[in-house]
Amino acid sequence: MIVAIDGPAGAGKSTVARRLAERLGFGYLDTGAMYRALTWLAMQRSLPLGDGAPLGELAAANPVTFDETGRVWIAGTDVTSSIRESRIDRQVPVVARHPAVRAVMRERQRELGGQGDVVIEGRDIGTVVAPNAEVKVYLVADRDERARRRMADRPGIGADALATDLRLRDEKDAERMRPAEDAREIDTTGLNVEDVVERIEALVRERTAA
């Protein structure tokens, strides 16, 4: 079974998806980490981030992998911590917007998602990567709450910088930020992680029972 969780930055996708996977005993696939890993590698190799063709080639030649503990690897390097740096935050939208990059990444995501029961989170999972996912959820939250969560995750970045980053991310993601027609939307603004996980787990149980 595939559980697809989509939504904007700060809606709680990663935390919820990781916890849900633990509860269900499913695998967990953080697609955002894959784009972050590629961005890190491109910056390490001083590639122009505005040119999609070489970035697509780089992605194809260096598939992102996740080990059994969930750590992220690319080109033989554990980049789990490095990809959360603010410099990656700023550049990953530039890399992720290239069609050549997205084509490679989506194929890799489908490959990883086909390896068993898995929770996949991102921005176009239910619409593009796994349109046949058995359970689709679209998480939303108001802008202030999303900014607060991002600040908690990135304590080294100022509030103004985070607010600007969030706005720019929303603008750049607007084209692919839409829920699948059969997705269940959940507003996480006033909910804690366990509340959201329980709601999605109930959807999974309903689908399994059916």
PDB file of N, CA, C and O in Angstrom, residues 43-121:
ATOM      1  N   MET A  43      25.938  21.845  -5.626  1.00  0.00           N
ATOM      2  CA  MET A  43      26.711  22.941  -5.040  1.00  0.00           C
ATOM      3  C   MET A  43      28.137  22.506  -4.726  1.00  0.00           C
ATOM      4  O   MET A  43      29.085  23.276  -4.915  1.00  0.00           O
ATOM      5  N   GLN A  44      28.288  21.264  -4.278  1.00  0.00           N
ATOM      6  CA  GLN A  44      29.630  20.746  -4.004  1.00  0.00           C
ATOM      7  C   GLN A  44      30.477  20.721  -5.271  1.00  0.00           C
ATOM      8  O   GLN A  44      31.699  20.951  -5.231  1.00  0.00           O
ATOM      9  N   ARG A  45      29.810  20.465  -6.393  1.00  0.00           N
ATOM     10  CA  ARG A  45      30.528  20.360  -7.659  1.00  0.00           C
ATOM     11  C   ARG A  45      30.465  21.645  -8.484  1.00  0.00           C
ATOM     12  O   ARG A  45      30.865  21.665  -9.650  1.00  0.00           O
ATOM     13  N   SER A  46      29.943  22.688  -7.873  1.00  0.00           N
ATOM     14  CA  SER A  46      29.906  24.032  -8.490  1.00  0.00           C
ATOM     15  C   SER A  46      29.177  24.051  -9.827  1.00  0.00           C
ATOM     16  O   SER A  46      29.573  24.772 -10.750  1.00  0.00           O
ATOM     17  N   LEU A  47      28.105  23.274  -9.921  1.00  0.00           N
ATOM     18  CA  LEU A  47      27.301  23.295 -11.140  1.00  0.00           C
ATOM     19  C   LEU A  47      26.355  24.484 -11.112  1.00  0.00           C
ATOM     20  O   LEU A  47      25.869  24.875 -10.047  1.00  0.00           O
ATOM     21  N   PRO A  48      26.063  25.077 -12.267  1.00  0.00           N
ATOM     22  CA  PRO A  48      25.099  26.184 -12.309  1.00  0.00           C
ATOM     23  C   PRO A  48      23.692  25.667 -12.008  1.00  0.00           C
ATOM     24  O   PRO A  48      23.175  24.815 -12.728  1.00  0.00           O
ATOM     25  N   LEU A  49      23.081  26.190 -10.972  1.00  0.00           N
ATOM     26  CA  LEU A  49      21.783  25.679 -10.539  1.00  0.00           C
ATOM     27  C   LEU A  49      20.638  26.112 -11.440  1.00  0.00           C
ATOM     28  O   LEU A  49      19.539  25.565 -11.350  1.00  0.00           O
ATOM     29  N   GLY A  50      20.888  27.048 -12.324  1.00  0.00           N
ATOM     30  CA  GLY A  50      19.853  27.511 -13.231  1.00  0.00           C
ATOM     31  C   GLY A  50      19.761  26.701 -14.512  1.00  0.00           C
ATOM     32  O   GLY A  50      18.863  26.931 -15.324  1.00  0.00           O
ATOM     33  N   ASP A  51      20.661  25.766 -14.713  1.00  0.00           N
ATOM     34  CA  ASP A  51      20.706  24.967 -15.947  1.00  0.00           C
ATOM     35  C   ASP A  51      20.210  23.556 -15.652  1.00  0.00           C
ATOM     36  O   ASP A  51      20.880  22.778 -14.969  1.00  0.00           O
ATOM     37  N   GLY A  52      19.034  23.212 -16.150  1.00  0.00           N
ATOM     38  CA  GLY A  52      18.409  21.951 -15.806  1.00  0.00           C
ATOM     39  C   GLY A  52      19.056  20.706 -16.385  1.00  0.00           C
ATOM     40  O   GLY A  52      19.086  19.664 -15.739  1.00  0.00           O
ATOM     41  N   ALA A  53      19.593  20.791 -17.605  1.00  0.00           N
ATOM     42  CA  ALA A  53      20.113  19.595 -18.272  1.00  0.00           C
ATOM     43  C   ALA A  53      21.237  18.909 -17.483  1.00  0.00           C
ATOM     44  O   ALA A  53      21.161  17.697 -17.206  1.00  0.00           O
ATOM     45  N   PRO A  54      22.299  19.644 -17.093  1.00  0.00           N
ATOM     46  CA  PRO A  54      23.355  18.975 -16.329  1.00  0.00           C
ATOM     47  C   PRO A  54      22.896  18.498 -14.960  1.00  0.00           C
ATOM     48  O   PRO A  54      23.402  17.499 -14.443  1.00  0.00           O
ATOM     49  N   LEU A  55      21.915  19.186 -14.386  1.00  0.00           N
ATOM     50  CA  LEU A  55      21.398  18.749 -13.090  1.00  0.00           C
ATOM     51  C   LEU A  55      20.618  17.442 -13.240  1.00  0.00           C
ATOM     52  O   LEU A  55      20.695  16.558 -12.381  1.00  0.00           O
ATOM     53  N   GLY A  56      19.883  17.305 -14.339  1.00  0.00           N
ATOM     54  CA  GLY A  56      19.182  16.057 -14.600  1.00  0.00           C
ATOM     55  C   GLY A  56      20.159  14.912 -14.797  1.00  0.00           C
ATOM     56  O   GLY A  56      19.933  13.795 -14.316  1.00  0.00           O
ATOM     57  N   GLU A  57      21.243  15.180 -15.510  1.00  0.00           N
ATOM     58  CA  GLU A  57      22.273  14.166 -15.720  1.00  0.00           C
ATOM     59  C   GLU A  57      22.927  13.783 -14.396  1.00  0.00           C
ATOM     60  O   GLU A  57      23.210  12.606 -14.151  1.00  0.00           O
ATOM     61  N   LEU A  58      23.152  14.789 -13.544  1.00  0.00           N
ATOM     62  CA  LEU A  58      23.751  14.529 -12.230  1.00  0.00           C
ATOM     63  C   LEU A  58      22.833  13.651 -11.392  1.00  0.00           C
ATOM     64  O   LEU A  58      23.292  12.709 -10.737  1.00  0.00           O
ATOM     65  N   ALA A  59      21.529  13.941 -11.442  1.00  0.00           N
ATOM     66  CA  ALA A  59      20.564  13.147 -10.682  1.00  0.00           C
ATOM     67  C   ALA A  59      20.516  11.706 -11.175  1.00  0.00           C
ATOM     68  O   ALA A  59      20.448  10.759 -10.377  1.00  0.00           O
ATOM     69  N   ALA A  60      20.554  11.521 -12.501  1.00  0.00           N
ATOM     70  CA  ALA A  60      20.499  10.175 -13.074  1.00  0.00           C
ATOM     71  C   ALA A  60      21.744   9.364 -12.721  1.00  0.00           C
ATOM     72  O   ALA A  60      21.665   8.148 -12.493  1.00  0.00           O
ATOM     73  N   ALA A  61      22.884  10.035 -12.672  1.00  0.00           N
ATOM     74  CA  ALA A  61      24.144   9.346 -12.403  1.00  0.00           C
ATOM     75  C   ALA A  61      24.370   9.088 -10.915  1.00  0.00           C
ATOM     76  O   ALA A  61      25.208   8.250 -10.550  1.00  0.00           O
ATOM     77  N   ASN A  62      23.613   9.791 -10.069  1.00  0.00           N
ATOM     78  CA  ASN A  62      23.826   9.672  -8.628  1.00  0.00           C
ATOM     79  C   ASN A  62      22.480   9.509  -7.905  1.00  0.00           C
ATOM     80  O   ASN A  62      21.997  10.439  -7.244  1.00  0.00           O
ATOM     81  N   PRO A  63      21.840   8.354  -8.052  1.00  0.00           N
ATOM     82  CA  PRO A  63      20.533   8.154  -7.413  1.00  0.00           C
ATOM     83  C   PRO A  63      20.617   8.272  -5.892  1.00  0.00           C
ATOM     84  O   PRO A  63      21.547   7.754  -5.269  1.00  0.00           O
ATOM     85  N   VAL A  64      19.656   8.971  -5.330  1.00  0.00           N
ATOM     86  CA  VAL A  64      19.597   9.134  -3.882  1.00  0.00           C
ATOM     87  C   VAL A  64      19.150   7.820  -3.246  1.00  0.00           C
ATOM     88  O   VAL A  64      18.261   7.139  -3.773  1.00  0.00           O
ATOM     89  N   THR A  65      19.762   7.457  -2.137  1.00  0.00           N
ATOM     90  CA  THR A  65      19.377   6.253  -1.418  1.00  0.00           C
ATOM     91  C   THR A  65      19.120   6.584   0.053  1.00  0.00           C
ATOM     92  O   THR A  65      19.601   7.587   0.575  1.00  0.00           O
ATOM     93  N   PHE A  66      18.342   5.718   0.700  1.00  0.00           N
ATOM     94  CA  PHE A  66      18.058   5.830   2.125  1.00  0.00           C
ATOM     95  C   PHE A  66      18.466   4.514   2.781  1.00  0.00           C
ATOM     96  O   PHE A  66      18.081   3.442   2.293  1.00  0.00           O
ATOM     97  N   ASP A  67      19.239   4.586   3.858  1.00  0.00           N
ATOM     98  CA  ASP A  67      19.635   3.333   4.505  1.00  0.00           C
ATOM     99  C   ASP A  67      18.541   2.889   5.478  1.00  0.00           C
ATOM    100  O   ASP A  67      17.485   3.514   5.595  1.00  0.00           O
ATOM    101  N   GLU A  68      18.805   1.775   6.177  1.00  0.00           N
ATOM    102  CA  GLU A  68      17.770   1.189   7.028  1.00  0.00           C
ATOM    103  C   GLU A  68      17.393   2.078   8.212  1.00  0.00           C
ATOM    104  O   GLU A  68      16.334   1.904   8.827  1.00  0.00           O
ATOM    105  N   THR A  69      18.235   3.051   8.531  1.00  0.00           N
ATOM    106  CA  THR A  69      17.922   3.967   9.632  1.00  0.00           C
ATOM    107  C   THR A  69      17.282   5.264   9.132  1.00  0.00           C
ATOM    108  O   THR A  69      16.969   6.147   9.916  1.00  0.00           O
ATOM    109  N   GLY A  70      17.106   5.362   7.797  1.00  0.00           N
ATOM    110  CA  GLY A  70      16.488   6.550   7.228  1.00  0.00           C
ATOM    111  C   GLY A  70      17.450   7.648   6.851  1.00  0.00           C
ATOM    112  O   GLY A  70      17.036   8.729   6.429  1.00  0.00           O
ATOM    113  N   ARG A  71      18.744   7.397   6.978  1.00  0.00           N
ATOM    114  CA  ARG A  71      19.722   8.415   6.607  1.00  0.00           C
ATOM    115  C   ARG A  71      19.800   8.532   5.086  1.00  0.00           C
ATOM    116  O   ARG A  71      19.562   7.567   4.366  1.00  0.00           O
ATOM    117  N   VAL A  72      20.141   9.737   4.626  1.00  0.00           N
ATOM    118  CA  VAL A  72      20.096  10.062   3.200  1.00  0.00           C
ATOM    119  C   VAL A  72      21.505  10.036   2.618  1.00  0.00           C
ATOM    120  O   VAL A  72      22.425  10.667   3.168  1.00  0.00           O
ATOM    121  N   TRP A  73      21.661   9.355   1.487  1.00  0.00           N
ATOM    122  CA  TRP A  73      22.976   9.214   0.861  1.00  0.00           C
ATOM    123  C   TRP A  73      22.914   9.627  -0.607  1.00  0.00           C
ATOM    124  O   TRP A  73      21.929   9.364  -1.303  1.00  0.00           O
ATOM    125  N   ILE A  74      23.985  10.259  -1.068  1.00  0.00           N
ATOM    126  CA  ILE A  74      24.147  10.541  -2.487  1.00  0.00           C
ATOM    127  C   ILE A  74      25.640  10.556  -2.802  1.00  0.00           C
ATOM    128  O   ILE A  74      26.451  11.053  -2.005  1.00  0.00           O
ATOM    129  N   ALA A  75      26.005   9.952  -3.918  1.00  0.00           N
ATOM    130  CA  ALA A  75      27.409   9.886  -4.351  1.00  0.00           C
ATOM    131  C   ALA A  75      28.311   9.354  -3.243  1.00  0.00           C
ATOM    132  O   ALA A  75      29.425   9.842  -3.039  1.00  0.00           O
ATOM    133  N   GLY A  76      27.828   8.358  -2.498  1.00  0.00           N
ATOM    134  CA  GLY A  76      28.625   7.731  -1.456  1.00  0.00           C
ATOM    135  C   GLY A  76      28.793   8.548  -0.194  1.00  0.00           C
ATOM    136  O   GLY A  76      29.602   8.193   0.673  1.00  0.00           O
ATOM    137  N   THR A  77      28.027   9.628  -0.037  1.00  0.00           N
ATOM    138  CA  THR A  77      28.158  10.510   1.114  1.00  0.00           C
ATOM    139  C   THR A  77      26.858  10.579   1.906  1.00  0.00           C
ATOM    140  O   THR A  77      25.778  10.716   1.328  1.00  0.00           O
ATOM    141  N   ASP A  78      26.968  10.480   3.220  1.00  0.00           N
ATOM    142  CA  ASP A  78      25.817  10.655   4.099  1.00  0.00           C
ATOM    143  C   ASP A  78      25.575  12.160   4.235  1.00  0.00           C
ATOM    144  O   ASP A  78      26.363  12.878   4.845  1.00  0.00           O
ATOM    145  N   VAL A  79      24.448  12.617   3.678  1.00  0.00           N
ATOM    146  CA  VAL A  79      24.165  14.062   3.655  1.00  0.00           C
ATOM    147  C   VAL A  79      22.967  14.415   4.531  1.00  0.00           C
ATOM    148  O   VAL A  79      22.404  15.510   4.410  1.00  0.00           O
ATOM    149  N   THR A  80      22.590  13.521   5.425  1.00  0.00           N
ATOM    150  CA  THR A  80      21.388  13.705   6.237  1.00  0.00           C
ATOM    151  C   THR A  80      21.353  15.052   6.942  1.00  0.00           C
ATOM    152  O   THR A  80      20.323  15.738   6.948  1.00  0.00           O
ATOM    153  N   SER A  81      22.467  15.440   7.536  1.00  0.00           N
ATOM    154  CA  SER A  81      22.527  16.721   8.252  1.00  0.00           C
ATOM    155  C   SER A  81      22.806  17.883   7.312  1.00  0.00           C
ATOM    156  O   SER A  81      22.203  18.957   7.443  1.00  0.00           O
ATOM    157  N   SER A  82      23.669  17.682   6.347  1.00  0.00           N
ATOM    158  CA  SER A  82      24.082  18.768   5.449  1.00  0.00           C
ATOM    159  C   SER A  82      22.920  19.343   4.656  1.00  0.00           C
ATOM    160  O   SER A  82      22.876  20.549   4.375  1.00  0.00           O
ATOM    161  N   ILE A  83      21.952  18.511   4.286  1.00  0.00           N
ATOM    162  CA  ILE A  83      20.869  18.993   3.424  1.00  0.00           C
ATOM    163  C   ILE A  83      19.849  19.847   4.170  1.00  0.00           C
ATOM    164  O   ILE A  83      18.934  20.402   3.556  1.00  0.00           O
ATOM    165  N   ARG A  84      20.005  19.984   5.491  1.00  0.00           N
ATOM    166  CA  ARG A  84      19.100  20.824   6.272  1.00  0.00           C
ATOM    167  C   ARG A  84      19.685  22.210   6.538  1.00  0.00           C
ATOM    168  O   ARG A  84      19.085  23.003   7.268  1.00  0.00           O
ATOM    169  N   GLU A  85      20.817  22.508   5.953  1.00  0.00           N
ATOM    170  CA  GLU A  85      21.434  23.816   6.139  1.00  0.00           C
ATOM    171  C   GLU A  85      20.645  24.892   5.391  1.00  0.00           C
ATOM    172  O   GLU A  85      19.976  24.615   4.391  1.00  0.00           O
ATOM    173  N   SER A  86      20.731  26.124   5.887  1.00  0.00           N
ATOM    174  CA  SER A  86      19.959  27.223   5.295  1.00  0.00           C
ATOM    175  C   SER A  86      20.346  27.472   3.845  1.00  0.00           C
ATOM    176  O   SER A  86      19.503  27.871   3.028  1.00  0.00           O
ATOM    177  N   ARG A  87      21.578  27.233   3.478  1.00  0.00           N
ATOM    178  CA  ARG A  87      21.999  27.461   2.096  1.00  0.00           C
ATOM    179  C   ARG A  87      21.291  26.492   1.145  1.00  0.00           C
ATOM    180  O   ARG A  87      20.999  26.833  -0.010  1.00  0.00           O
ATOM    181  N   ILE A  88      20.982  25.316   1.636  1.00  0.00           N
ATOM    182  CA  ILE A  88      20.221  24.359   0.834  1.00  0.00           C
ATOM    183  C   ILE A  88      18.765  24.795   0.762  1.00  0.00           C
ATOM    184  O   ILE A  88      18.131  24.702  -0.297  1.00  0.00           O
ATOM    185  N   ASP A  89      18.233  25.273   1.880  1.00  0.00           N
ATOM    186  CA  ASP A  89      16.859  25.794   1.901  1.00  0.00           C
ATOM    187  C   ASP A  89      16.645  26.804   0.782  1.00  0.00           C
ATOM    188  O   ASP A  89      15.622  26.798   0.093  1.00  0.00           O
ATOM    189  N   ARG A  90      17.611  27.688   0.631  1.00  0.00           N
ATOM    190  CA  ARG A  90      17.464  28.784  -0.337  1.00  0.00           C
ATOM    191  C   ARG A  90      17.539  28.295  -1.778  1.00  0.00           C
ATOM    192  O   ARG A  90      16.893  28.871  -2.661  1.00  0.00           O
ATOM    193  N   GLN A  91      18.312  27.263  -2.036  1.00  0.00           N
ATOM    194  CA  GLN A  91      18.584  26.859  -3.419  1.00  0.00           C
ATOM    195  C   GLN A  91      17.766  25.680  -3.923  1.00  0.00           C
ATOM    196  O   GLN A  91      17.616  25.504  -5.129  1.00  0.00           O
ATOM    197  N   VAL A  92      17.228  24.889  -3.016  1.00  0.00           N
ATOM    198  CA  VAL A  92      16.509  23.685  -3.483  1.00  0.00           C
ATOM    199  C   VAL A  92      15.312  24.011  -4.377  1.00  0.00           C
ATOM    200  O   VAL A  92      15.058  23.267  -5.350  1.00  0.00           O
ATOM    201  N   PRO A  93      14.570  25.106  -4.162  1.00  0.00           N
ATOM    202  CA  PRO A  93      13.471  25.387  -5.099  1.00  0.00           C
ATOM    203  C   PRO A  93      13.959  25.650  -6.518  1.00  0.00           C
ATOM    204  O   PRO A  93      13.257  25.358  -7.488  1.00  0.00           O
ATOM    205  N   VAL A  94      15.160  26.221  -6.632  1.00  0.00           N
ATOM    206  CA  VAL A  94      15.734  26.502  -7.949  1.00  0.00           C
ATOM    207  C   VAL A  94      16.020  25.198  -8.681  1.00  0.00           C
ATOM    208  O   VAL A  94      15.713  25.039  -9.870  1.00  0.00           O
ATOM    209  N   VAL A  95      16.582  24.243  -7.964  1.00  0.00           N
ATOM    210  CA  VAL A  95      16.922  22.947  -8.555  1.00  0.00           C
ATOM    211  C   VAL A  95      15.663  22.135  -8.867  1.00  0.00           C
ATOM    212  O   VAL A  95      15.534  21.534  -9.937  1.00  0.00           O
ATOM    213  N   ALA A  96      14.722  22.140  -7.946  1.00  0.00           N
ATOM    214  CA  ALA A  96      13.537  21.289  -8.074  1.00  0.00           C
ATOM    215  C   ALA A  96      12.594  21.719  -9.184  1.00  0.00           C
ATOM    216  O   ALA A  96      11.766  20.922  -9.634  1.00  0.00           O
ATOM    217  N   ARG A  97      12.708  22.942  -9.657  1.00  0.00           N
ATOM    218  CA  ARG A  97      11.754  23.413 -10.668  1.00  0.00           C
ATOM    219  C   ARG A  97      12.080  22.914 -12.068  1.00  0.00           C
ATOM    220  O   ARG A  97      11.241  23.000 -12.970  1.00  0.00           O
ATOM    221  N   HIS A  98      13.294  22.385 -12.289  1.00  0.00           N
ATOM    222  CA  HIS A  98      13.704  21.967 -13.633  1.00  0.00           C
ATOM    223  C   HIS A  98      12.996  20.668 -14.050  1.00  0.00           C
ATOM    224  O   HIS A  98      13.074  19.662 -13.341  1.00  0.00           O
ATOM    225  N   PRO A  99      12.329  20.654 -15.193  1.00  0.00           N
ATOM    226  CA  PRO A  99      11.664  19.431 -15.668  1.00  0.00           C
ATOM    227  C   PRO A  99      12.617  18.238 -15.780  1.00  0.00           C
ATOM    228  O   PRO A  99      12.225  17.102 -15.482  1.00  0.00           O
ATOM    229  N   ALA A 100      13.848  18.484 -16.197  1.00  0.00           N
ATOM    230  CA  ALA A 100      14.800  17.384 -16.348  1.00  0.00           C
ATOM    231  C   ALA A 100      15.102  16.734 -15.004  1.00  0.00           C
ATOM    232  O   ALA A 100      15.260  15.514 -14.902  1.00  0.00           O
ATOM    233  N   VAL A 101      15.187  17.555 -13.981  1.00  0.00           N
ATOM    234  CA  VAL A 101      15.436  17.045 -12.628  1.00  0.00           C
ATOM    235  C   VAL A 101      14.210  16.293 -12.120  1.00  0.00           C
ATOM    236  O   VAL A 101      14.319  15.184 -11.597  1.00  0.00           O
ATOM    237  N   ARG A 102      13.040  16.871 -12.295  1.00  0.00           N
ATOM    238  CA  ARG A 102      11.828  16.266 -11.781  1.00  0.00           C
ATOM    239  C   ARG A 102      11.551  14.918 -12.453  1.00  0.00           C
ATOM    240  O   ARG A 102      11.068  13.981 -11.813  1.00  0.00           O
ATOM    241  N   ALA A 103      11.854  14.818 -13.739  1.00  0.00           N
ATOM    242  CA  ALA A 103      11.626  13.553 -14.446  1.00  0.00           C
ATOM    243  C   ALA A 103      12.463  12.433 -13.831  1.00  0.00           C
ATOM    244  O   ALA A 103      11.963  11.322 -13.602  1.00  0.00           O
ATOM    245  N   VAL A 104      13.726  12.717 -13.558  1.00  0.00           N
ATOM    246  CA  VAL A 104      14.605  11.708 -12.963  1.00  0.00           C
ATOM    247  C   VAL A 104      14.162  11.373 -11.546  1.00  0.00           C
ATOM    248  O   VAL A 104      14.093  10.202 -11.143  1.00  0.00           O
ATOM    249  N   MET A 105      13.865  12.401 -10.776  1.00  0.00           N
ATOM    250  CA  MET A 105      13.490  12.193  -9.378  1.00  0.00           C
ATOM    251  C   MET A 105      12.177  11.420  -9.262  1.00  0.00           C
ATOM    252  O   MET A 105      12.036  10.535  -8.415  1.00  0.00           O
ATOM    253  N   ARG A 106      11.202  11.752 -10.088  1.00  0.00           N
ATOM    254  CA  ARG A 106       9.921  11.055 -10.022  1.00  0.00           C
ATOM    255  C   ARG A 106      10.076   9.572 -10.334  1.00  0.00           C
ATOM    256  O   ARG A 106       9.445   8.726  -9.703  1.00  0.00           O
ATOM    257  N   GLU A 107      10.907   9.268 -11.313  1.00  0.00           N
ATOM    258  CA  GLU A 107      11.136   7.867 -11.655  1.00  0.00           C
ATOM    259  C   GLU A 107      11.806   7.137 -10.484  1.00  0.00           C
ATOM    260  O   GLU A 107      11.447   6.000 -10.161  1.00  0.00           O
ATOM    261  N   ARG A 108      12.758   7.796  -9.845  1.00  0.00           N
ATOM    262  CA  ARG A 108      13.431   7.208  -8.694  1.00  0.00           C
ATOM    263  C   ARG A 108      12.450   7.034  -7.527  1.00  0.00           C
ATOM    264  O   ARG A 108      12.478   6.017  -6.818  1.00  0.00           O
ATOM    265  N   GLN A 109      11.566   8.014  -7.346  1.00  0.00           N
ATOM    266  CA  GLN A 109      10.575   7.928  -6.272  1.00  0.00           C
ATOM    267  C   GLN A 109       9.616   6.770  -6.507  1.00  0.00           C
ATOM    268  O   GLN A 109       9.253   6.052  -5.565  1.00  0.00           O
ATOM    269  N   ARG A 110       9.214   6.574  -7.755  1.00  0.00           N
ATOM    270  CA  ARG A 110       8.333   5.446  -8.073  1.00  0.00           C
ATOM    271  C   ARG A 110       9.054   4.120  -7.803  1.00  0.00           C
ATOM    272  O   ARG A 110       8.452   3.151  -7.334  1.00  0.00           O
ATOM    273  N   GLU A 111      10.331   4.074  -8.140  1.00  0.00           N
ATOM    274  CA  GLU A 111      11.122   2.871  -7.903  1.00  0.00           C
ATOM    275  C   GLU A 111      11.184   2.551  -6.413  1.00  0.00           C
ATOM    276  O   GLU A 111      10.935   1.413  -5.998  1.00  0.00           O
ATOM    277  N   LEU A 112      11.488   3.559  -5.605  1.00  0.00           N
ATOM    278  CA  LEU A 112      11.578   3.353  -4.161  1.00  0.00           C
ATOM    279  C   LEU A 112      10.202   3.050  -3.566  1.00  0.00           C
ATOM    280  O   LEU A 112      10.077   2.235  -2.656  1.00  0.00           O
ATOM    281  N   GLY A 113       9.168   3.699  -4.093  1.00  0.00           N
ATOM    282  CA  GLY A 113       7.825   3.488  -3.586  1.00  0.00           C
ATOM    283  C   GLY A 113       7.243   2.133  -3.934  1.00  0.00           C
ATOM    284  O   GLY A 113       6.274   1.691  -3.313  1.00  0.00           O
ATOM    285  N   GLY A 114       7.836   1.478  -4.914  1.00  0.00           N
ATOM    286  CA  GLY A 114       7.336   0.173  -5.324  1.00  0.00           C
ATOM    287  C   GLY A 114       7.955  -0.982  -4.564  1.00  0.00           C
ATOM    288  O   GLY A 114       7.718  -2.144  -4.903  1.00  0.00           O
ATOM    289  N   GLN A 115       8.726  -0.682  -3.528  1.00  0.00           N
ATOM    290  CA  GLN A 115       9.438  -1.734  -2.807  1.00  0.00           C
ATOM    291  C   GLN A 115       8.663  -2.281  -1.611  1.00  0.00           C
ATOM    292  O   GLN A 115       9.205  -3.031  -0.810  1.00  0.00           O
ATOM    293  N   GLY A 116       7.394  -1.888  -1.468  1.00  0.00           N
ATOM    294  CA  GLY A 116       6.575  -2.406  -0.367  1.00  0.00           C
ATOM    295  C   GLY A 116       5.669  -1.331   0.192  1.00  0.00           C
ATOM    296  O   GLY A 116       5.527  -0.255  -0.391  1.00  0.00           O
ATOM    297  N   ASP A 117       5.027  -1.625   1.320  1.00  0.00           N
ATOM    298  CA  ASP A 117       4.165  -0.642   1.966  1.00  0.00           C
ATOM    299  C   ASP A 117       4.991   0.585   2.342  1.00  0.00           C
ATOM    300  O   ASP A 117       6.038   0.461   2.998  1.00  0.00           O
ATOM    301  N   VAL A 118       4.506   1.768   1.952  1.00  0.00           N
ATOM    302  CA  VAL A 118       5.324   2.967   2.160  1.00  0.00           C
ATOM    303  C   VAL A 118       4.450   4.205   2.303  1.00  0.00           C
ATOM    304  O   VAL A 118       3.367   4.302   1.713  1.00  0.00           O
ATOM    305  N   VAL A 119       4.928   5.139   3.117  1.00  0.00           N
ATOM    306  CA  VAL A 119       4.346   6.474   3.226  1.00  0.00           C
ATOM    307  C   VAL A 119       5.270   7.410   2.468  1.00  0.00           C
ATOM    308  O   VAL A 119       6.465   7.500   2.785  1.00  0.00           O
ATOM    309  N   ILE A 120       4.738   8.086   1.458  1.00  0.00           N
ATOM    310  CA  ILE A 120       5.538   8.999   0.644  1.00  0.00           C
ATOM    311  C   ILE A 120       5.004  10.408   0.830  1.00  0.00           C
ATOM    312  O   ILE A 120       3.800  10.640   0.702  1.00  0.00           O
ATOM    313  N   GLU A 121       5.879  11.345   1.142  1.00  0.00           N
ATOM    314  CA  GLU A 121       5.426  12.726   1.311  1.00  0.00           C
ATOM    315  C   GLU A 121       6.184  13.666   0.392  1.00  0.00           C
ATOM    316  O   GLU A 121       7.347  13.451   0.083  1.00  0.00           O
TER     317      GLU A 121
END
